[in-house]
Amino acid sequence: MDEAGAARLPEHAAEGSELVMSARAELITAEDPYFRGINADASLPHWMTVRPLASTSPGGAHIVDLAGRRGWLIYTFMRRHADPQIVVTEAFWA
């Protein structure tokens, strides 16, 4: 979500928008965006955890739980040599 999209959110969603943008920044700068291994997401802020969406596909879509599961992001990591990207396919905030 870009800043223009965040500006269109209802006022009660401002906290969620800030967490989504913060989580996005953490994912973009992560050494391993798949967070493989036990406690691999221990370096993340306390309010977010990462896990595979399906345990049978550890290289596929992942889910980031935000603020005690009040919201989540589902994303995939696209490995491209010149420009790797994280693609968020779903965002939710309650």
PDB file of N, CA and C in Angstrom:
ATOM      1  N   MET A   1       0.855  -1.161   0.000  1.00  0.00           N
ATOM      2  CA  MET A   1       0.000   0.000   0.000  1.00  0.00           C
ATOM      3  C   MET A   1       0.907   1.232   0.000  1.00  0.00           C
ATOM      4  N   ASP A   2       0.601   2.173  -0.834  1.00  0.00           N
ATOM      5  CA  ASP A   2       1.376   3.404  -0.863  1.00  0.00           C
ATOM      6  C   ASP A   2       0.748   4.442   0.071  1.00  0.00           C
ATOM      7  N   GLU A   3       1.370   5.597   0.177  1.00  0.00           N
ATOM      8  CA  GLU A   3       0.867   6.630   1.079  1.00  0.00           C
ATOM      9  C   GLU A   3      -0.507   7.137   0.671  1.00  0.00           C
ATOM     10  N   ALA A   4      -0.762   7.205  -0.626  1.00  0.00           N
ATOM     11  CA  ALA A   4      -2.075   7.667  -1.089  1.00  0.00           C
ATOM     12  C   ALA A   4      -3.164   6.677  -0.675  1.00  0.00           C
ATOM     13  N   GLY A   5      -2.855   5.374  -0.763  1.00  0.00           N
ATOM     14  CA  GLY A   5      -3.817   4.358  -0.338  1.00  0.00           C
ATOM     15  C   GLY A   5      -4.063   4.411   1.154  1.00  0.00           C
ATOM     16  N   ALA A   6      -3.013   4.633   1.917  1.00  0.00           N
ATOM     17  CA  ALA A   6      -3.148   4.734   3.367  1.00  0.00           C
ATOM     18  C   ALA A   6      -3.986   5.943   3.755  1.00  0.00           C
ATOM     19  N   ALA A   7      -3.892   7.024   3.008  1.00  0.00           N
ATOM     20  CA  ALA A   7      -4.646   8.237   3.308  1.00  0.00           C
ATOM     21  C   ALA A   7      -6.149   8.037   3.101  1.00  0.00           C
ATOM     22  N   ARG A   8      -6.530   7.065   2.270  1.00  0.00           N
ATOM     23  CA  ARG A   8      -7.952   6.817   1.998  1.00  0.00           C
ATOM     24  C   ARG A   8      -8.608   5.901   3.032  1.00  0.00           C
ATOM     25  N   LEU A   9      -7.823   5.333   3.934  1.00  0.00           N
ATOM     26  CA  LEU A   9      -8.393   4.432   4.939  1.00  0.00           C
ATOM     27  C   LEU A   9      -9.220   5.199   5.953  1.00  0.00           C
ATOM     28  N   PRO A  10     -10.235   4.555   6.535  1.00  0.00           N
ATOM     29  CA  PRO A  10     -11.006   5.205   7.593  1.00  0.00           C
ATOM     30  C   PRO A  10     -10.106   5.521   8.785  1.00  0.00           C
ATOM     31  N   GLU A  11     -10.503   6.501   9.564  1.00  0.00           N
ATOM     32  CA  GLU A  11      -9.680   6.959  10.679  1.00  0.00           C
ATOM     33  C   GLU A  11      -9.361   5.837  11.673  1.00  0.00           C
ATOM     34  N   HIS A  12     -10.335   4.937  11.939  1.00  0.00           N
ATOM     35  CA  HIS A  12     -10.103   3.849  12.901  1.00  0.00           C
ATOM     36  C   HIS A  12      -9.075   2.842  12.402  1.00  0.00           C
ATOM     37  N   ALA A  13      -8.758   2.874  11.126  1.00  0.00           N
ATOM     38  CA  ALA A  13      -7.785   1.945  10.559  1.00  0.00           C
ATOM     39  C   ALA A  13      -6.367   2.520  10.543  1.00  0.00           C
ATOM     40  N   ALA A  14      -6.177   3.708  11.078  1.00  0.00           N
ATOM     41  CA  ALA A  14      -4.860   4.347  11.046  1.00  0.00           C
ATOM     42  C   ALA A  14      -3.804   3.507  11.750  1.00  0.00           C
ATOM     43  N   GLU A  15      -4.151   2.928  12.910  1.00  0.00           N
ATOM     44  CA  GLU A  15      -3.194   2.094  13.639  1.00  0.00           C
ATOM     45  C   GLU A  15      -2.797   0.889  12.791  1.00  0.00           C
ATOM     46  N   GLY A  16      -3.770   0.257  12.174  1.00  0.00           N
ATOM     47  CA  GLY A  16      -3.495  -0.886  11.306  1.00  0.00           C
ATOM     48  C   GLY A  16      -2.635  -0.510  10.130  1.00  0.00           C
ATOM     49  N   SER A  17      -2.903   0.638   9.553  1.00  0.00           N
ATOM     50  CA  SER A  17      -2.112   1.105   8.419  1.00  0.00           C
ATOM     51  C   SER A  17      -0.654   1.312   8.810  1.00  0.00           C
ATOM     52  N   GLU A  18      -0.440   1.887   9.989  1.00  0.00           N
ATOM     53  CA  GLU A  18       0.931   2.102  10.456  1.00  0.00           C
ATOM     54  C   GLU A  18       1.641   0.769  10.679  1.00  0.00           C
ATOM     55  N   LEU A  19       0.945  -0.205  11.250  1.00  0.00           N
ATOM     56  CA  LEU A  19       1.551  -1.520  11.466  1.00  0.00           C
ATOM     57  C   LEU A  19       1.844  -2.221  10.147  1.00  0.00           C
ATOM     58  N   VAL A  20       0.946  -2.096   9.185  1.00  0.00           N
ATOM     59  CA  VAL A  20       1.166  -2.700   7.873  1.00  0.00           C
ATOM     60  C   VAL A  20       2.404  -2.100   7.221  1.00  0.00           C
ATOM     61  N   MET A  21       2.539  -0.797   7.264  1.00  0.00           N
ATOM     62  CA  MET A  21       3.711  -0.150   6.657  1.00  0.00           C
ATOM     63  C   MET A  21       4.992  -0.532   7.401  1.00  0.00           C
ATOM     64  N   SER A  22       4.935  -0.645   8.714  1.00  0.00           N
ATOM     65  CA  SER A  22       6.102  -1.056   9.496  1.00  0.00           C
ATOM     66  C   SER A  22       6.478  -2.503   9.192  1.00  0.00           C
ATOM     67  N   ALA A  23       5.474  -3.363   9.100  1.00  0.00           N
ATOM     68  CA  ALA A  23       5.725  -4.770   8.779  1.00  0.00           C
ATOM     69  C   ALA A  23       6.335  -4.893   7.391  1.00  0.00           C
ATOM     70  N   ARG A  24       5.831  -4.123   6.460  1.00  0.00           N
ATOM     71  CA  ARG A  24       6.369  -4.117   5.091  1.00  0.00           C
ATOM     72  C   ARG A  24       7.840  -3.746   5.106  1.00  0.00           C
ATOM     73  N   ALA A  25       8.188  -2.740   5.875  1.00  0.00           N
ATOM     74  CA  ALA A  25       9.591  -2.313   5.971  1.00  0.00           C
ATOM     75  C   ALA A  25      10.455  -3.425   6.564  1.00  0.00           C
ATOM     76  N   GLU A  26       9.949  -4.124   7.571  1.00  0.00           N
ATOM     77  CA  GLU A  26      10.697  -5.233   8.173  1.00  0.00           C
ATOM     78  C   GLU A  26      10.919  -6.353   7.150  1.00  0.00           C
ATOM     79  N   LEU A  27       9.898  -6.667   6.359  1.00  0.00           N
ATOM     80  CA  LEU A  27      10.024  -7.729   5.370  1.00  0.00           C
ATOM     81  C   LEU A  27      11.010  -7.359   4.272  1.00  0.00           C
ATOM     82  N   ILE A  28      10.967  -6.122   3.839  1.00  0.00           N
ATOM     83  CA  ILE A  28      11.847  -5.674   2.761  1.00  0.00           C
ATOM     84  C   ILE A  28      13.309  -5.749   3.180  1.00  0.00           C
ATOM     85  N   THR A  29      13.595  -5.466   4.440  1.00  0.00           N
ATOM     86  CA  THR A  29      14.982  -5.429   4.900  1.00  0.00           C
ATOM     87  C   THR A  29      15.442  -6.744   5.535  1.00  0.00           C
ATOM     88  N   ALA A  30      14.592  -7.745   5.589  1.00  0.00           N
ATOM     89  CA  ALA A  30      14.948  -9.020   6.213  1.00  0.00           C
ATOM     90  C   ALA A  30      16.020  -9.746   5.411  1.00  0.00           C
ATOM     91  N   GLU A  31      16.935 -10.383   6.139  1.00  0.00           N
ATOM     92  CA  GLU A  31      17.983 -11.163   5.483  1.00  0.00           C
ATOM     93  C   GLU A  31      17.389 -12.361   4.750  1.00  0.00           C
ATOM     94  N   ASP A  32      16.410 -13.019   5.363  1.00  0.00           N
ATOM     95  CA  ASP A  32      15.711 -14.156   4.757  1.00  0.00           C
ATOM     96  C   ASP A  32      14.213 -13.898   4.857  1.00  0.00           C
ATOM     97  N   PRO A  33      13.566 -13.439   3.784  1.00  0.00           N
ATOM     98  CA  PRO A  33      12.137 -13.090   3.851  1.00  0.00           C
ATOM     99  C   PRO A  33      11.216 -14.286   4.087  1.00  0.00           C
ATOM    100  N   TYR A  34      11.762 -15.517   4.020  1.00  0.00           N
ATOM    101  CA  TYR A  34      10.954 -16.697   4.324  1.00  0.00           C
ATOM    102  C   TYR A  34      11.055 -17.074   5.794  1.00  0.00           C
ATOM    103  N   PHE A  35      11.992 -16.478   6.533  1.00  0.00           N
ATOM    104  CA  PHE A  35      12.162 -16.725   7.965  1.00  0.00           C
ATOM    105  C   PHE A  35      12.186 -18.227   8.253  1.00  0.00           C
ATOM    106  N   ARG A  36      13.111 -18.934   7.589  1.00  0.00           N
ATOM    107  CA  ARG A  36      13.234 -20.384   7.747  1.00  0.00           C
ATOM    108  C   ARG A  36      13.931 -20.730   9.058  1.00  0.00           C
ATOM    109  N   GLY A  37      13.495 -21.803   9.690  1.00  0.00           N
ATOM    110  CA  GLY A  37      14.129 -22.313  10.893  1.00  0.00           C
ATOM    111  C   GLY A  37      13.356 -21.981  12.151  1.00  0.00           C
ATOM    112  N   ILE A  38      13.806 -22.551  13.246  1.00  0.00           N
ATOM    113  CA  ILE A  38      13.156 -22.341  14.535  1.00  0.00           C
ATOM    114  C   ILE A  38      13.516 -20.953  15.049  1.00  0.00           C
ATOM    115  N   ASN A  39      12.521 -20.220  15.485  1.00  0.00           N
ATOM    116  CA  ASN A  39      12.690 -18.854  16.005  1.00  0.00           C
ATOM    117  C   ASN A  39      13.378 -17.919  15.013  1.00  0.00           C
ATOM    118  N   ALA A  40      13.195 -18.179  13.739  1.00  0.00           N
ATOM    119  CA  ALA A  40      13.836 -17.352  12.716  1.00  0.00           C
ATOM    120  C   ALA A  40      13.294 -15.932  12.715  1.00  0.00           C
ATOM    121  N   ASP A  41      12.081 -15.738  13.229  1.00  0.00           N
ATOM    122  CA  ASP A  41      11.506 -14.393  13.252  1.00  0.00           C
ATOM    123  C   ASP A  41      11.749 -13.690  14.591  1.00  0.00           C
ATOM    124  N   ALA A  42      12.682 -14.205  15.381  1.00  0.00           N
ATOM    125  CA  ALA A  42      12.968 -13.614  16.695  1.00  0.00           C
ATOM    126  C   ALA A  42      13.511 -12.189  16.587  1.00  0.00           C
ATOM    127  N   SER A  43      14.104 -11.843  15.455  1.00  0.00           N
ATOM    128  CA  SER A  43      14.648 -10.490  15.275  1.00  0.00           C
ATOM    129  C   SER A  43      13.571  -9.466  14.926  1.00  0.00           C
ATOM    130  N   LEU A  44      12.355  -9.930  14.660  1.00  0.00           N
ATOM    131  CA  LEU A  44      11.263  -9.020  14.313  1.00  0.00           C
ATOM    132  C   LEU A  44      10.701  -8.354  15.566  1.00  0.00           C
ATOM    133  N   PRO A  45      10.019  -7.234  15.406  1.00  0.00           N
ATOM    134  CA  PRO A  45       9.369  -6.592  16.560  1.00  0.00           C
ATOM    135  C   PRO A  45       8.391  -7.561  17.236  1.00  0.00           C
ATOM    136  N   HIS A  46       8.144  -7.355  18.517  1.00  0.00           N
ATOM    137  CA  HIS A  46       7.300  -8.264  19.292  1.00  0.00           C
ATOM    138  C   HIS A  46       5.865  -8.365  18.774  1.00  0.00           C
ATOM    139  N   TRP A  47       5.436  -7.397  18.010  1.00  0.00           N
ATOM    140  CA  TRP A  47       4.041  -7.370  17.560  1.00  0.00           C
ATOM    141  C   TRP A  47       3.820  -8.070  16.224  1.00  0.00           C
ATOM    142  N   MET A  48       4.861  -8.704  15.657  1.00  0.00           N
ATOM    143  CA  MET A  48       4.659  -9.420  14.402  1.00  0.00           C
ATOM    144  C   MET A  48       5.364 -10.770  14.415  1.00  0.00           C
ATOM    145  N   THR A  49       4.697 -11.779  13.848  1.00  0.00           N
ATOM    146  CA  THR A  49       5.279 -13.108  13.677  1.00  0.00           C
ATOM    147  C   THR A  49       5.051 -13.530  12.232  1.00  0.00           C
ATOM    148  N   VAL A  50       5.941 -14.371  11.727  1.00  0.00           N
ATOM    149  CA  VAL A  50       5.870 -14.828  10.335  1.00  0.00           C
ATOM    150  C   VAL A  50       5.852 -16.349  10.317  1.00  0.00           C
ATOM    151  N   ARG A  51       5.015 -16.901   9.451  1.00  0.00           N
ATOM    152  CA  ARG A  51       4.969 -18.352   9.272  1.00  0.00           C
ATOM    153  C   ARG A  51       4.483 -18.661   7.859  1.00  0.00           C
ATOM    154  N   PRO A  52       4.820 -19.858   7.334  1.00  0.00           N
ATOM    155  CA  PRO A  52       4.305 -20.234   6.009  1.00  0.00           C
ATOM    156  C   PRO A  52       2.779 -20.338   6.057  1.00  0.00           C
ATOM    157  N   LEU A  53       2.137 -19.952   4.992  1.00  0.00           N
ATOM    158  CA  LEU A  53       0.682 -20.075   4.921  1.00  0.00           C
ATOM    159  C   LEU A  53       0.272 -21.545   4.890  1.00  0.00           C
ATOM    160  N   ALA A  54       1.050 -22.355   4.189  1.00  0.00           N
ATOM    161  CA  ALA A  54       0.822 -23.803   4.133  1.00  0.00           C
ATOM    162  C   ALA A  54       2.135 -24.506   4.454  1.00  0.00           C
ATOM    163  N   SER A  55       2.126 -25.382   5.438  1.00  0.00           N
ATOM    164  CA  SER A  55       3.362 -26.041   5.859  1.00  0.00           C
ATOM    165  C   SER A  55       3.956 -26.913   4.755  1.00  0.00           C
ATOM    166  N   THR A  56       3.143 -27.305   3.787  1.00  0.00           N
ATOM    167  CA  THR A  56       3.641 -28.128   2.685  1.00  0.00           C
ATOM    168  C   THR A  56       4.327 -27.304   1.612  1.00  0.00           C
ATOM    169  N   SER A  57       4.286 -25.988   1.744  1.00  0.00           N
ATOM    170  CA  SER A  57       4.896 -25.105   0.754  1.00  0.00           C
ATOM    171  C   SER A  57       5.724 -24.015   1.449  1.00  0.00           C
ATOM    172  N   PRO A  58       6.863 -24.382   2.046  1.00  0.00           N
ATOM    173  CA  PRO A  58       7.642 -23.405   2.803  1.00  0.00           C
ATOM    174  C   PRO A  58       8.245 -22.292   1.945  1.00  0.00           C
ATOM    175  N   GLY A  59       8.321 -22.492   0.641  1.00  0.00           N
ATOM    176  CA  GLY A  59       8.831 -21.453  -0.246  1.00  0.00           C
ATOM    177  C   GLY A  59       7.724 -20.638  -0.894  1.00  0.00           C
ATOM    178  N   GLY A  60       6.493 -20.886  -0.486  1.00  0.00           N
ATOM    179  CA  GLY A  60       5.349 -20.205  -1.079  1.00  0.00           C
ATOM    180  C   GLY A  60       4.904 -19.013  -0.252  1.00  0.00           C
ATOM    181  N   ALA A  61       3.619 -18.778  -0.258  1.00  0.00           N
ATOM    182  CA  ALA A  61       3.054 -17.640   0.466  1.00  0.00           C
ATOM    183  C   ALA A  61       3.289 -17.773   1.965  1.00  0.00           C
ATOM    184  N   HIS A  62       3.499 -16.638   2.614  1.00  0.00           N
ATOM    185  CA  HIS A  62       3.688 -16.564   4.063  1.00  0.00           C
ATOM    186  C   HIS A  62       2.674 -15.592   4.644  1.00  0.00           C
ATOM    187  N   ILE A  63       2.429 -15.752   5.941  1.00  0.00           N
ATOM    188  CA  ILE A  63       1.508 -14.853   6.623  1.00  0.00           C
ATOM    189  C   ILE A  63       2.253 -14.169   7.758  1.00  0.00           C
ATOM    190  N   VAL A  64       2.024 -12.884   7.872  1.00  0.00           N
ATOM    191  CA  VAL A  64       2.567 -12.086   8.974  1.00  0.00           C
ATOM    192  C   VAL A  64       1.394 -11.743   9.873  1.00  0.00           C
ATOM    193  N   ASP A  65       1.430 -12.259  11.105  1.00  0.00           N
ATOM    194  CA  ASP A  65       0.396 -11.912  12.084  1.00  0.00           C
ATOM    195  C   ASP A  65       0.811 -10.616  12.765  1.00  0.00           C
ATOM    196  N   LEU A  66      -0.119  -9.676  12.855  1.00  0.00           N
ATOM    197  CA  LEU A  66       0.173  -8.360  13.421  1.00  0.00           C
ATOM    198  C   LEU A  66      -0.583  -8.146  14.719  1.00  0.00           C
ATOM    199  N   ALA A  67       0.086  -7.604  15.714  1.00  0.00           N
ATOM    200  CA  ALA A  67      -0.530  -7.149  16.969  1.00  0.00           C
ATOM    201  C   ALA A  67      -1.444  -8.194  17.587  1.00  0.00           C
ATOM    202  N   GLY A  68      -0.892  -9.352  17.889  1.00  0.00           N
ATOM    203  CA  GLY A  68      -1.703 -10.385  18.534  1.00  0.00           C
ATOM    204  C   GLY A  68      -2.810 -10.904  17.657  1.00  0.00           C
ATOM    205  N   ARG A  69      -2.565 -10.985  16.381  1.00  0.00           N
ATOM    206  CA  ARG A  69      -3.509 -11.477  15.366  1.00  0.00           C
ATOM    207  C   ARG A  69      -4.719 -10.568  15.157  1.00  0.00           C
ATOM    208  N   ARG A  70      -4.552  -9.286  15.447  1.00  0.00           N
ATOM    209  CA  ARG A  70      -5.624  -8.332  15.118  1.00  0.00           C
ATOM    210  C   ARG A  70      -5.643  -8.053  13.622  1.00  0.00           C
ATOM    211  N   GLY A  71      -4.557  -8.407  12.961  1.00  0.00           N
ATOM    212  CA  GLY A  71      -4.477  -8.219  11.527  1.00  0.00           C
ATOM    213  C   GLY A  71      -3.419  -9.136  10.952  1.00  0.00           C
ATOM    214  N   TRP A  72      -3.370  -9.185   9.612  1.00  0.00           N
ATOM    215  CA  TRP A  72      -2.344  -9.996   8.977  1.00  0.00           C
ATOM    216  C   TRP A  72      -2.048  -9.487   7.579  1.00  0.00           C
ATOM    217  N   LEU A  73      -0.907  -9.918   7.074  1.00  0.00           N
ATOM    218  CA  LEU A  73      -0.513  -9.714   5.686  1.00  0.00           C
ATOM    219  C   LEU A  73      -0.178 -11.087   5.120  1.00  0.00           C
ATOM    220  N   ILE A  74      -0.617 -11.359   3.926  1.00  0.00           N
ATOM    221  CA  ILE A  74      -0.188 -12.563   3.220  1.00  0.00           C
ATOM    222  C   ILE A  74       0.683 -12.083   2.072  1.00  0.00           C
ATOM    223  N   TYR A  75       1.888 -12.656   1.987  1.00  0.00           N
ATOM    224  CA  TYR A  75       2.829 -12.181   0.973  1.00  0.00           C
ATOM    225  C   TYR A  75       3.595 -13.335   0.350  1.00  0.00           C
ATOM    226  N   THR A  76       4.141 -13.072  -0.808  1.00  0.00           N
ATOM    227  CA  THR A  76       5.077 -13.976  -1.466  1.00  0.00           C
ATOM    228  C   THR A  76       6.335 -13.187  -1.778  1.00  0.00           C
ATOM    229  N   PHE A  77       7.431 -13.890  -1.829  1.00  0.00           N
ATOM    230  CA  PHE A  77       8.713 -13.275  -2.144  1.00  0.00           C
ATOM    231  C   PHE A  77       9.100 -13.703  -3.541  1.00  0.00           C
ATOM    232  N   MET A  78       9.349 -12.742  -4.403  1.00  0.00           N
ATOM    233  CA  MET A  78       9.724 -13.034  -5.788  1.00  0.00           C
ATOM    234  C   MET A  78      11.228 -12.834  -5.917  1.00  0.00           C
ATOM    235  N   ARG A  79      11.934 -13.952  -6.078  1.00  0.00           N
ATOM    236  CA  ARG A  79      13.389 -13.885  -6.224  1.00  0.00           C
ATOM    237  C   ARG A  79      13.727 -13.427  -7.633  1.00  0.00           C
ATOM    238  N   ARG A  80      14.272 -12.251  -7.711  1.00  0.00           N
ATOM    239  CA  ARG A  80      14.777 -11.735  -8.980  1.00  0.00           C
ATOM    240  C   ARG A  80      16.142 -11.147  -8.666  1.00  0.00           C
ATOM    241  N   HIS A  81      17.099 -11.500  -9.460  1.00  0.00           N
ATOM    242  CA  HIS A  81      18.476 -11.103  -9.176  1.00  0.00           C
ATOM    243  C   HIS A  81      18.622  -9.589  -9.029  1.00  0.00           C
ATOM    244  N   ALA A  82      18.091  -8.856  -9.954  1.00  0.00           N
ATOM    245  CA  ALA A  82      18.286  -7.401  -9.938  1.00  0.00           C
ATOM    246  C   ALA A  82      17.336  -6.692  -8.983  1.00  0.00           C
ATOM    247  N   ASP A  83      16.129  -7.205  -8.852  1.00  0.00           N
ATOM    248  CA  ASP A  83      15.123  -6.477  -8.087  1.00  0.00           C
ATOM    249  C   ASP A  83      14.181  -7.443  -7.360  1.00  0.00           C
ATOM    250  N   PRO A  84      14.641  -8.080  -6.259  1.00  0.00           N
ATOM    251  CA  PRO A  84      13.725  -8.972  -5.536  1.00  0.00           C
ATOM    252  C   PRO A  84      12.551  -8.183  -4.969  1.00  0.00           C
ATOM    253  N   GLN A  85      11.388  -8.815  -4.929  1.00  0.00           N
ATOM    254  CA  GLN A  85      10.198  -8.097  -4.478  1.00  0.00           C
ATOM    255  C   GLN A  85       9.381  -8.927  -3.503  1.00  0.00           C
ATOM    256  N   ILE A  86       8.739  -8.233  -2.591  1.00  0.00           N
ATOM    257  CA  ILE A  86       7.742  -8.838  -1.715  1.00  0.00           C
ATOM    258  C   ILE A  86       6.392  -8.347  -2.213  1.00  0.00           C
ATOM    259  N   VAL A  87       5.524  -9.304  -2.536  1.00  0.00           N
ATOM    260  CA  VAL A  87       4.213  -8.972  -3.073  1.00  0.00           C
ATOM    261  C   VAL A  87       3.164  -9.322  -2.021  1.00  0.00           C
ATOM    262  N   VAL A  88       2.485  -8.318  -1.512  1.00  0.00           N
ATOM    263  CA  VAL A  88       1.418  -8.535  -0.537  1.00  0.00           C
ATOM    264  C   VAL A  88       0.137  -8.813  -1.316  1.00  0.00           C
ATOM    265  N   THR A  89      -0.437  -9.990  -1.076  1.00  0.00           N
ATOM    266  CA  THR A  89      -1.648 -10.376  -1.805  1.00  0.00           C
ATOM    267  C   THR A  89      -2.911 -10.143  -0.980  1.00  0.00           C
ATOM    268  N   GLU A  90      -2.754 -10.024   0.343  1.00  0.00           N
ATOM    269  CA  GLU A  90      -3.913  -9.761   1.193  1.00  0.00           C
ATOM    270  C   GLU A  90      -3.461  -9.016   2.452  1.00  0.00           C
ATOM    271  N   ALA A  91      -4.232  -8.039   2.840  1.00  0.00           N
ATOM    272  CA  ALA A  91      -3.993  -7.319   4.095  1.00  0.00           C
ATOM    273  C   ALA A  91      -5.320  -7.219   4.813  1.00  0.00           C
ATOM    274  N   PHE A  92      -5.286  -7.454   6.130  1.00  0.00           N
ATOM    275  CA  PHE A  92      -6.497  -7.402   6.928  1.00  0.00           C
ATOM    276  C   PHE A  92      -6.188  -6.757   8.265  1.00  0.00           C
ATOM    277  N   TRP A  93      -7.085  -5.933   8.755  1.00  0.00           N
ATOM    278  CA  TRP A  93      -6.972  -5.331  10.079  1.00  0.00           C
ATOM    279  C   TRP A  93      -8.346  -5.259  10.698  1.00  0.00           C
ATOM    280  N   ALA A  94      -8.489  -5.736  11.954  1.00  0.00           N
ATOM    281  CA  ALA A  94      -9.795  -5.724  12.612  1.00  0.00           C
ATOM    282  C   ALA A  94      -9.835  -4.667  13.687  1.00  0.00           C
TER     283      ALA A  94
END
